[in-house]
Amino acid sequence: MKKTLIKVLLLSLVLVMVFGTVSASAFNSYDTYTYSIDGEPLKSPEAYSVNMSATSAEMNLLQEKYGNKTLNKPTDIVSDVDGSLYIADRGNNRVVVLNKYYSATHILDSYVDEYGRAQSFKEPSGVFVTDYNDEKILYVCDTNNYRIVKFKMDSAGEFGYVGTINKPDSDLVKAEAFKPYSIAVDLYGRIFVVSLSCFEGVIVMSGEGDFTGFIGAQKVVANPIQKIWMKFQSVEQRKNQTITVSKEYNNIAVDPDGFIYVTSDKIDPDEQLASIESKKPDYSPVKKLNSAGDEIMNRNGFFDPGGEVQVNSFSSGLGVSKIVDVAVGSEKSWTILDQKRSRFFTYDQDGNLLFAFGDQGIQLGNGANFVGMTYQYVDGTNYLVVLDSLEAKITVYSPTKYCDTIMAALRNQNDHKFSESINYWQKVLTLNNNFDMAYIGIGKALYSQGKYDKSMEMLTKAYETAQYSKAFAQIRKDIIGTWLIPIIIAIIAVLVLFFKFLGWAKKKNKATALKVGKKSYVEELLYVFHLWFHPFDGFWDLKHEKRGSVRAGTTILGITIVAFFYQAIGQGYTYNPRGDTSTVILQLLAVIVPVLLWCVANWCLTTLFDGEGSFKDIYIATTYSLAPLPLLIIISTILTNVMTQSEGSIVSLLVSIGYIWVGILLFFGTMVTHDYSMGKNVLTVLGTIVAMVVIMFVAILFSSLLVKMVTFLISIFSEIGNRVS
């Protein structure tokens, strides 16, 4: 027993000695990842590891000279060029200054103003430090005193009061709307203020505090029913009406170029969720603004650069991200903080996700309630320092080799050192071969070197269509320059042949019109070319002169199915980067189902409203109306293989013309087939669409009931079988 105890103690000592020497980063309890084009998380090497964590005691805040108080509801943290940190300690009505070693050096909780009066802070929420022109100016958002207070550091390292910025002298800024919460100052001295209960956007002031305007107001979508109802309301009712207002921002940062990043956690969750894939900036939780307030953020990544993508599965069903802070990092990268998950998302200047990491919990590196963050540049290392309000501490993350390699690649890319950037991106791929940004970076560098074919090859691996399209445009330019004359001759030849064919078809249709008796199959098919341009007499002859048939209409329907199938499999890479395909069966259903629904709904409706067309007439008129669509779809699909992304409007225009053309033919076909007036035909078409919806609803309901009945019967027979056995 004694020997066993000695062995256990010795083993414990060895374990303590071994694991006690392991750095904190070895115990990181969070994953680092990016997202694939399908929205699946791809695990990555660690971008940041936990360097250390400092509580109030470890910051020396519990000393008498620093007030002997722990941090209480801190809200903001920033760093200066020397690596010193400034914390808005809201609950203690003060600003805490730490040196680069995270030890307290100053406490700012009171000052004497220009009139000799003693002043103190009241729940200061935001801080910002400028180091322009060799002057270190500290701006403090004295939130509940409705003002901004400026301090300047002297040669002895002490902060002296400079001045106060109160509510701007403008009727545009209401008294209750100037409650500074977060602040940023650009290199020109312009002040940008995020204020609580300010729905007009970011308040912009000069360095002297003069109001210059609002920028970046959030988009407001008014309820259309509410807008109509307001037309009938009295003045008193309108006053009592709940007004839809813009959403306020919650934080702000400025980059070295003077561009502003703003965040909001008040976006409607459904709208924010929709913006993840649409990448529309209106409802994104983070925006990048220029000095005029225009949204200029590049959103070239797979998803909107607004935090978590898999909001309901990968992230434990927490919903959309709650973004509470943004920090500008090195090489034009920037990071946002998702408070719900205590997670950080870092993007490049084009909106591509570089990496995401962090999690909730009490483990080292995880957060209880992260509220702010800043990048701290010390001795050549760009640390990420995060403020935890609930734990009243800061956590410091160090960049890993993986992160440093990515930043080196971006640095060389931004400096146009393309050979070097390729080398670093290749090093990134050795660390993480699933990193799409590396392929994009190599592709961009190869493009800049004029190696367009190799650039396209790399870009296809990352589904990058914008840059691929640029490389393709250069290759196409070279091809056109070499083969310009033959290409022009080929285009002219195709057009001449097409118009000659139309002329021949016109002559054949005229000859067929004089022919007595049954028309041949070819003559029935050629009649569509007359119908295209002469819908009134065309549909009249189609019905009364028997110029069409079911077999020809079915052939046109089959050609339409083939055209849609070709569109599904034949588009160029720029328009179908994922290589999505389809099957003939799916296209068969996609075309036949709506055609039959239209025919059945139209026949049912027109039978009740004196329609003169039979179901056969409706079917023939409908299928003949489809004739222009396959031609334009095939042409547009061919063009996707020779057109760039910027020329996509031409492709869309051709397809739109096809659908509009079919709609016009279908409208006049219904009108002539049933011998309706214009007004009656409009009502019939609208009624047919409604009837189609009703038929689909009944069919879905019936199939659902049928499935339940079959399932019920199967369960009964299964139970009987079990009892018998």
PDB file of C-alpha atoms in Angstrom, residues 392-603:
ATOM      1  CA  ALA A 392     -13.491  42.281 -14.913  1.00  0.00           C
ATOM      2  CA  LYS A 393     -10.290  41.296 -16.688  1.00  0.00           C
ATOM      3  CA  ILE A 394      -8.441  41.460 -19.977  1.00  0.00           C
ATOM      4  CA  THR A 395      -7.298  38.505 -22.092  1.00  0.00           C
ATOM      5  CA  VAL A 396      -4.315  38.859 -24.404  1.00  0.00           C
ATOM      6  CA  TYR A 397      -4.033  36.749 -27.568  1.00  0.00           C
ATOM      7  CA  SER A 398      -0.766  36.329 -29.474  1.00  0.00           C
ATOM      8  CA  PRO A 399      -0.665  35.713 -33.249  1.00  0.00           C
ATOM      9  CA  THR A 400       0.641  32.290 -34.210  1.00  0.00           C
ATOM     10  CA  LYS A 401       2.937  31.368 -37.080  1.00  0.00           C
ATOM     11  CA  TYR A 402      -0.161  30.666 -39.161  1.00  0.00           C
ATOM     12  CA  CYS A 403      -1.532  34.177 -38.573  1.00  0.00           C
ATOM     13  CA  ASP A 404       1.856  35.818 -39.139  1.00  0.00           C
ATOM     14  CA  THR A 405       2.257  33.976 -42.453  1.00  0.00           C
ATOM     15  CA  ILE A 406      -1.175  35.147 -43.639  1.00  0.00           C
ATOM     16  CA  MET A 407      -0.361  38.737 -42.673  1.00  0.00           C
ATOM     17  CA  ALA A 408       3.023  38.532 -44.420  1.00  0.00           C
ATOM     18  CA  ALA A 409       1.280  37.324 -47.571  1.00  0.00           C
ATOM     19  CA  LEU A 410      -1.215  40.198 -47.356  1.00  0.00           C
ATOM     20  CA  ARG A 411       1.572  42.699 -46.713  1.00  0.00           C
ATOM     21  CA  ASN A 412       3.488  41.661 -49.833  1.00  0.00           C
ATOM     22  CA  GLN A 413       0.273  41.574 -51.807  1.00  0.00           C
ATOM     23  CA  ASN A 414      -0.610  45.129 -50.713  1.00  0.00           C
ATOM     24  CA  ASP A 415       2.951  46.260 -51.521  1.00  0.00           C
ATOM     25  CA  HIS A 416       2.693  44.689 -55.014  1.00  0.00           C
ATOM     26  CA  LYS A 417       5.524  42.265 -54.264  1.00  0.00           C
ATOM     27  CA  PHE A 418       3.758  39.458 -56.042  1.00  0.00           C
ATOM     28  CA  SER A 419       6.554  36.880 -56.131  1.00  0.00           C
ATOM     29  CA  GLU A 420       6.984  37.197 -52.377  1.00  0.00           C
ATOM     30  CA  SER A 421       3.245  37.051 -51.763  1.00  0.00           C
ATOM     31  CA  ILE A 422       3.035  33.806 -53.779  1.00  0.00           C
ATOM     32  CA  ASN A 423       5.781  32.307 -51.598  1.00  0.00           C
ATOM     33  CA  TYR A 424       3.936  33.224 -48.406  1.00  0.00           C
ATOM     34  CA  TRP A 425       0.562  32.014 -49.695  1.00  0.00           C
ATOM     35  CA  GLN A 426       2.175  28.696 -50.576  1.00  0.00           C
ATOM     36  CA  LYS A 427       3.505  28.514 -47.019  1.00  0.00           C
ATOM     37  CA  VAL A 428      -0.040  29.144 -45.784  1.00  0.00           C
ATOM     38  CA  LEU A 429      -1.258  26.226 -47.915  1.00  0.00           C
ATOM     39  CA  THR A 430       1.326  23.923 -46.330  1.00  0.00           C
ATOM     40  CA  LEU A 431      -0.241  24.827 -42.975  1.00  0.00           C
ATOM     41  CA  ASN A 432      -3.853  24.715 -44.205  1.00  0.00           C
ATOM     42  CA  ASN A 433      -4.604  23.347 -47.678  1.00  0.00           C
ATOM     43  CA  ASN A 434      -8.311  24.179 -47.247  1.00  0.00           C
ATOM     44  CA  PHE A 435      -7.675  27.909 -47.058  1.00  0.00           C
ATOM     45  CA  ASP A 436      -9.435  29.479 -50.047  1.00  0.00           C
ATOM     46  CA  MET A 437      -7.860  32.882 -49.481  1.00  0.00           C
ATOM     47  CA  ALA A 438      -4.424  31.427 -50.247  1.00  0.00           C
ATOM     48  CA  TYR A 439      -5.577  30.230 -53.654  1.00  0.00           C
ATOM     49  CA  ILE A 440      -7.171  33.634 -54.282  1.00  0.00           C
ATOM     50  CA  GLY A 441      -3.989  35.412 -53.202  1.00  0.00           C
ATOM     51  CA  ILE A 442      -1.843  33.285 -55.519  1.00  0.00           C
ATOM     52  CA  GLY A 443      -4.348  33.793 -58.327  1.00  0.00           C
ATOM     53  CA  LYS A 444      -4.253  37.593 -57.892  1.00  0.00           C
ATOM     54  CA  ALA A 445      -0.453  37.594 -57.845  1.00  0.00           C
ATOM     55  CA  LEU A 446      -0.270  35.471 -61.004  1.00  0.00           C
ATOM     56  CA  TYR A 447      -2.745  37.820 -62.668  1.00  0.00           C
ATOM     57  CA  SER A 448      -0.556  40.801 -61.834  1.00  0.00           C
ATOM     58  CA  GLN A 449       2.376  38.947 -63.398  1.00  0.00           C
ATOM     59  CA  GLY A 450       0.409  38.411 -66.608  1.00  0.00           C
ATOM     60  CA  LYS A 451       0.060  34.649 -66.115  1.00  0.00           C
ATOM     61  CA  TYR A 452      -3.675  34.664 -66.764  1.00  0.00           C
ATOM     62  CA  ASP A 453      -4.200  30.968 -67.515  1.00  0.00           C
ATOM     63  CA  LYS A 454      -2.406  29.891 -64.315  1.00  0.00           C
ATOM     64  CA  SER A 455      -4.277  32.583 -62.402  1.00  0.00           C
ATOM     65  CA  MET A 456      -7.612  31.162 -63.583  1.00  0.00           C
ATOM     66  CA  GLU A 457      -6.511  27.680 -62.569  1.00  0.00           C
ATOM     67  CA  MET A 458      -5.776  28.799 -59.003  1.00  0.00           C
ATOM     68  CA  LEU A 459      -8.925  30.919 -58.711  1.00  0.00           C
ATOM     69  CA  THR A 460     -11.192  28.026 -59.683  1.00  0.00           C
ATOM     70  CA  LYS A 461      -9.985  26.186 -56.587  1.00  0.00           C
ATOM     71  CA  ALA A 462     -11.445  28.941 -54.408  1.00  0.00           C
ATOM     72  CA  TYR A 463     -14.612  29.665 -56.442  1.00  0.00           C
ATOM     73  CA  GLU A 464     -13.401  33.237 -56.972  1.00  0.00           C
ATOM     74  CA  THR A 465     -15.444  34.524 -59.909  1.00  0.00           C
ATOM     75  CA  ALA A 466     -14.644  38.264 -59.884  1.00  0.00           C
ATOM     76  CA  GLN A 467     -10.880  37.886 -60.260  1.00  0.00           C
ATOM     77  CA  TYR A 468     -11.340  34.865 -62.550  1.00  0.00           C
ATOM     78  CA  SER A 469     -13.484  37.016 -64.806  1.00  0.00           C
ATOM     79  CA  LYS A 470     -10.721  39.643 -65.017  1.00  0.00           C
ATOM     80  CA  ALA A 471      -8.145  37.021 -66.005  1.00  0.00           C
ATOM     81  CA  PHE A 472     -10.556  35.522 -68.522  1.00  0.00           C
ATOM     82  CA  ALA A 473     -11.144  38.991 -70.022  1.00  0.00           C
ATOM     83  CA  GLN A 474      -7.397  39.323 -70.664  1.00  0.00           C
ATOM     84  CA  ILE A 475      -7.206  35.918 -72.343  1.00  0.00           C
ATOM     85  CA  ARG A 476     -10.292  36.742 -74.411  1.00  0.00           C
ATOM     86  CA  LYS A 477      -8.712  40.040 -75.382  1.00  0.00           C
ATOM     87  CA  ASP A 478      -5.640  38.203 -76.682  1.00  0.00           C
ATOM     88  CA  ILE A 479      -7.807  35.709 -78.593  1.00  0.00           C
ATOM     89  CA  ILE A 480      -9.903  38.466 -80.164  1.00  0.00           C
ATOM     90  CA  GLY A 481      -6.753  40.396 -81.099  1.00  0.00           C
ATOM     91  CA  THR A 482      -5.392  37.324 -82.897  1.00  0.00           C
ATOM     92  CA  TRP A 483      -8.622  36.034 -84.448  1.00  0.00           C
ATOM     93  CA  LEU A 484     -10.604  39.264 -84.868  1.00  0.00           C
ATOM     94  CA  ILE A 485     -11.254  38.962 -88.613  1.00  0.00           C
ATOM     95  CA  PRO A 486     -12.303  35.267 -88.520  1.00  0.00           C
ATOM     96  CA  ILE A 487     -14.571  35.941 -85.501  1.00  0.00           C
ATOM     97  CA  ILE A 488     -16.291  38.848 -87.260  1.00  0.00           C
ATOM     98  CA  ILE A 489     -16.742  36.758 -90.403  1.00  0.00           C
ATOM     99  CA  ALA A 490     -18.188  33.865 -88.343  1.00  0.00           C
ATOM    100  CA  ILE A 491     -20.666  36.163 -86.535  1.00  0.00           C
ATOM    101  CA  ILE A 492     -21.784  37.752 -89.803  1.00  0.00           C
ATOM    102  CA  ALA A 493     -22.154  34.313 -91.391  1.00  0.00           C
ATOM    103  CA  VAL A 494     -24.304  33.051 -88.513  1.00  0.00           C
ATOM    104  CA  LEU A 495     -26.529  36.139 -88.649  1.00  0.00           C
ATOM    105  CA  VAL A 496     -26.895  35.909 -92.433  1.00  0.00           C
ATOM    106  CA  LEU A 497     -27.812  32.223 -92.212  1.00  0.00           C
ATOM    107  CA  PHE A 498     -30.298  32.913 -89.410  1.00  0.00           C
ATOM    108  CA  PHE A 499     -32.057  35.699 -91.293  1.00  0.00           C
ATOM    109  CA  LYS A 500     -32.046  33.644 -94.483  1.00  0.00           C
ATOM    110  CA  PHE A 501     -33.675  30.838 -92.535  1.00  0.00           C
ATOM    111  CA  LEU A 502     -36.325  33.240 -91.249  1.00  0.00           C
ATOM    112  CA  GLY A 503     -36.950  34.391 -94.839  1.00  0.00           C
ATOM    113  CA  TRP A 504     -37.262  30.825 -96.019  1.00  0.00           C
ATOM    114  CA  ALA A 505     -39.625  30.007 -93.124  1.00  0.00           C
ATOM    115  CA  LYS A 506     -41.725  33.053 -94.049  1.00  0.00           C
ATOM    116  CA  LYS A 507     -42.080  31.841 -97.642  1.00  0.00           C
ATOM    117  CA  LYS A 508     -42.955  28.323 -96.483  1.00  0.00           C
ATOM    118  CA  ASN A 509     -45.619  29.705 -94.112  1.00  0.00           C
ATOM    119  CA  LYS A 510     -47.147  31.785 -96.902  1.00  0.00           C
ATOM    120  CA  ALA A 511     -47.244  28.749 -99.172  1.00  0.00           C
ATOM    121  CA  THR A 512     -48.749  26.604 -96.394  1.00  0.00           C
ATOM    122  CA  ALA A 513     -51.483  29.208 -95.838  1.00  0.00           C
ATOM    123  CA  LEU A 514     -52.761  28.531 -99.379  1.00  0.00           C
ATOM    124  CA  LYS A 515     -52.515  24.785 -98.962  1.00  0.00           C
ATOM    125  CA  VAL A 516     -55.778  22.888 -98.587  1.00  0.00           C
ATOM    126  CA  GLY A 517     -55.980  19.957 -96.232  1.00  0.00           C
ATOM    127  CA  LYS A 518     -53.847  18.641 -93.415  1.00  0.00           C
ATOM    128  CA  LYS A 519     -50.487  20.299 -92.734  1.00  0.00           C
ATOM    129  CA  SER A 520     -47.276  18.346 -92.428  1.00  0.00           C
ATOM    130  CA  TYR A 521     -45.318  18.044 -89.210  1.00  0.00           C
ATOM    131  CA  VAL A 522     -42.539  20.324 -90.522  1.00  0.00           C
ATOM    132  CA  GLU A 523     -45.086  22.935 -91.638  1.00  0.00           C
ATOM    133  CA  GLU A 524     -46.668  22.883 -88.179  1.00  0.00           C
ATOM    134  CA  LEU A 525     -43.283  23.485 -86.547  1.00  0.00           C
ATOM    135  CA  LEU A 526     -42.283  26.252 -88.965  1.00  0.00           C
ATOM    136  CA  TYR A 527     -45.479  28.110 -88.136  1.00  0.00           C
ATOM    137  CA  VAL A 528     -43.987  29.259 -84.813  1.00  0.00           C
ATOM    138  CA  PHE A 529     -41.772  31.734 -86.702  1.00  0.00           C
ATOM    139  CA  HIS A 530     -44.892  33.449 -88.037  1.00  0.00           C
ATOM    140  CA  LEU A 531     -46.525  33.322 -84.620  1.00  0.00           C
ATOM    141  CA  TRP A 532     -43.571  35.095 -82.995  1.00  0.00           C
ATOM    142  CA  PHE A 533     -44.138  38.348 -84.861  1.00  0.00           C
ATOM    143  CA  HIS A 534     -47.870  38.157 -85.644  1.00  0.00           C
ATOM    144  CA  PRO A 535     -49.621  36.947 -82.480  1.00  0.00           C
ATOM    145  CA  PHE A 536     -53.155  38.153 -83.333  1.00  0.00           C
ATOM    146  CA  ASP A 537     -53.655  36.517 -86.724  1.00  0.00           C
ATOM    147  CA  GLY A 538     -51.122  33.843 -85.780  1.00  0.00           C
ATOM    148  CA  PHE A 539     -53.211  32.443 -82.920  1.00  0.00           C
ATOM    149  CA  TRP A 540     -56.392  32.866 -84.952  1.00  0.00           C
ATOM    150  CA  ASP A 541     -55.010  30.672 -87.748  1.00  0.00           C
ATOM    151  CA  LEU A 542     -53.470  28.328 -85.182  1.00  0.00           C
ATOM    152  CA  LYS A 543     -56.937  27.524 -83.902  1.00  0.00           C
ATOM    153  CA  HIS A 544     -59.299  28.018 -86.858  1.00  0.00           C
ATOM    154  CA  GLU A 545     -57.016  27.072 -89.761  1.00  0.00           C
ATOM    155  CA  LYS A 546     -55.441  24.171 -87.860  1.00  0.00           C
ATOM    156  CA  ARG A 547     -51.908  25.493 -88.475  1.00  0.00           C
ATOM    157  CA  GLY A 548     -50.665  23.807 -85.303  1.00  0.00           C
ATOM    158  CA  SER A 549     -51.039  20.428 -83.636  1.00  0.00           C
ATOM    159  CA  VAL A 550     -50.514  18.612 -80.370  1.00  0.00           C
ATOM    160  CA  ARG A 551     -47.486  16.772 -81.742  1.00  0.00           C
ATOM    161  CA  ALA A 552     -45.769  20.017 -82.817  1.00  0.00           C
ATOM    162  CA  GLY A 553     -46.663  21.674 -79.498  1.00  0.00           C
ATOM    163  CA  THR A 554     -45.246  18.690 -77.605  1.00  0.00           C
ATOM    164  CA  THR A 555     -42.072  18.936 -79.692  1.00  0.00           C
ATOM    165  CA  ILE A 556     -41.686  22.605 -78.730  1.00  0.00           C
ATOM    166  CA  LEU A 557     -42.250  21.603 -75.103  1.00  0.00           C
ATOM    167  CA  GLY A 558     -39.512  18.970 -75.431  1.00  0.00           C
ATOM    168  CA  ILE A 559     -37.101  21.482 -76.993  1.00  0.00           C
ATOM    169  CA  THR A 560     -37.800  23.848 -74.075  1.00  0.00           C
ATOM    170  CA  ILE A 561     -36.953  21.077 -71.597  1.00  0.00           C
ATOM    171  CA  VAL A 562     -33.696  20.355 -73.444  1.00  0.00           C
ATOM    172  CA  ALA A 563     -32.850  24.091 -73.442  1.00  0.00           C
ATOM    173  CA  PHE A 564     -33.323  24.322 -69.663  1.00  0.00           C
ATOM    174  CA  PHE A 565     -31.246  21.197 -69.177  1.00  0.00           C
ATOM    175  CA  TYR A 566     -28.461  22.689 -71.295  1.00  0.00           C
ATOM    176  CA  GLN A 567     -28.662  25.876 -69.231  1.00  0.00           C
ATOM    177  CA  ALA A 568     -28.237  23.813 -66.053  1.00  0.00           C
ATOM    178  CA  ILE A 569     -25.109  22.007 -67.265  1.00  0.00           C
ATOM    179  CA  GLY A 570     -23.627  24.277 -69.912  1.00  0.00           C
ATOM    180  CA  GLN A 571     -22.994  27.616 -68.175  1.00  0.00           C
ATOM    181  CA  GLY A 572     -19.452  28.967 -68.005  1.00  0.00           C
ATOM    182  CA  TYR A 573     -17.445  28.939 -64.779  1.00  0.00           C
ATOM    183  CA  THR A 574     -18.064  32.620 -64.060  1.00  0.00           C
ATOM    184  CA  TYR A 575     -21.818  32.010 -63.923  1.00  0.00           C
ATOM    185  CA  ASN A 576     -21.701  28.580 -62.298  1.00  0.00           C
ATOM    186  CA  PRO A 577     -18.564  28.396 -60.133  1.00  0.00           C
ATOM    187  CA  ARG A 578     -19.830  25.502 -58.035  1.00  0.00           C
ATOM    188  CA  GLY A 579     -20.392  23.367 -61.104  1.00  0.00           C
ATOM    189  CA  ASP A 580     -24.013  22.756 -60.139  1.00  0.00           C
ATOM    190  CA  THR A 581     -25.743  20.316 -62.456  1.00  0.00           C
ATOM    191  CA  SER A 582     -29.211  18.949 -62.932  1.00  0.00           C
ATOM    192  CA  THR A 583     -30.994  15.980 -64.467  1.00  0.00           C
ATOM    193  CA  VAL A 584     -33.381  15.713 -67.391  1.00  0.00           C
ATOM    194  CA  ILE A 585     -36.059  14.460 -64.974  1.00  0.00           C
ATOM    195  CA  LEU A 586     -35.838  17.593 -62.820  1.00  0.00           C
ATOM    196  CA  GLN A 587     -36.005  19.872 -65.852  1.00  0.00           C
ATOM    197  CA  LEU A 588     -38.885  17.769 -67.198  1.00  0.00           C
ATOM    198  CA  LEU A 589     -40.841  18.405 -64.022  1.00  0.00           C
ATOM    199  CA  ALA A 590     -39.774  22.069 -63.867  1.00  0.00           C
ATOM    200  CA  VAL A 591     -41.260  22.740 -67.315  1.00  0.00           C
ATOM    201  CA  ILE A 592     -44.156  20.299 -67.663  1.00  0.00           C
ATOM    202  CA  VAL A 593     -45.721  20.923 -64.238  1.00  0.00           C
ATOM    203  CA  PRO A 594     -46.270  24.702 -64.696  1.00  0.00           C
ATOM    204  CA  VAL A 595     -47.434  24.187 -68.307  1.00  0.00           C
ATOM    205  CA  LEU A 596     -50.018  21.590 -67.310  1.00  0.00           C
ATOM    206  CA  LEU A 597     -51.053  23.669 -64.295  1.00  0.00           C
ATOM    207  CA  TRP A 598     -51.667  26.634 -66.583  1.00  0.00           C
ATOM    208  CA  CYS A 599     -53.625  24.551 -69.079  1.00  0.00           C
ATOM    209  CA  VAL A 600     -55.809  22.873 -66.436  1.00  0.00           C
ATOM    210  CA  ALA A 601     -56.423  26.099 -64.485  1.00  0.00           C
ATOM    211  CA  ASN A 602     -57.212  28.060 -67.651  1.00  0.00           C
ATOM    212  CA  TRP A 603     -59.557  25.366 -68.962  1.00  0.00           C
TER     213      TRP A 603
END
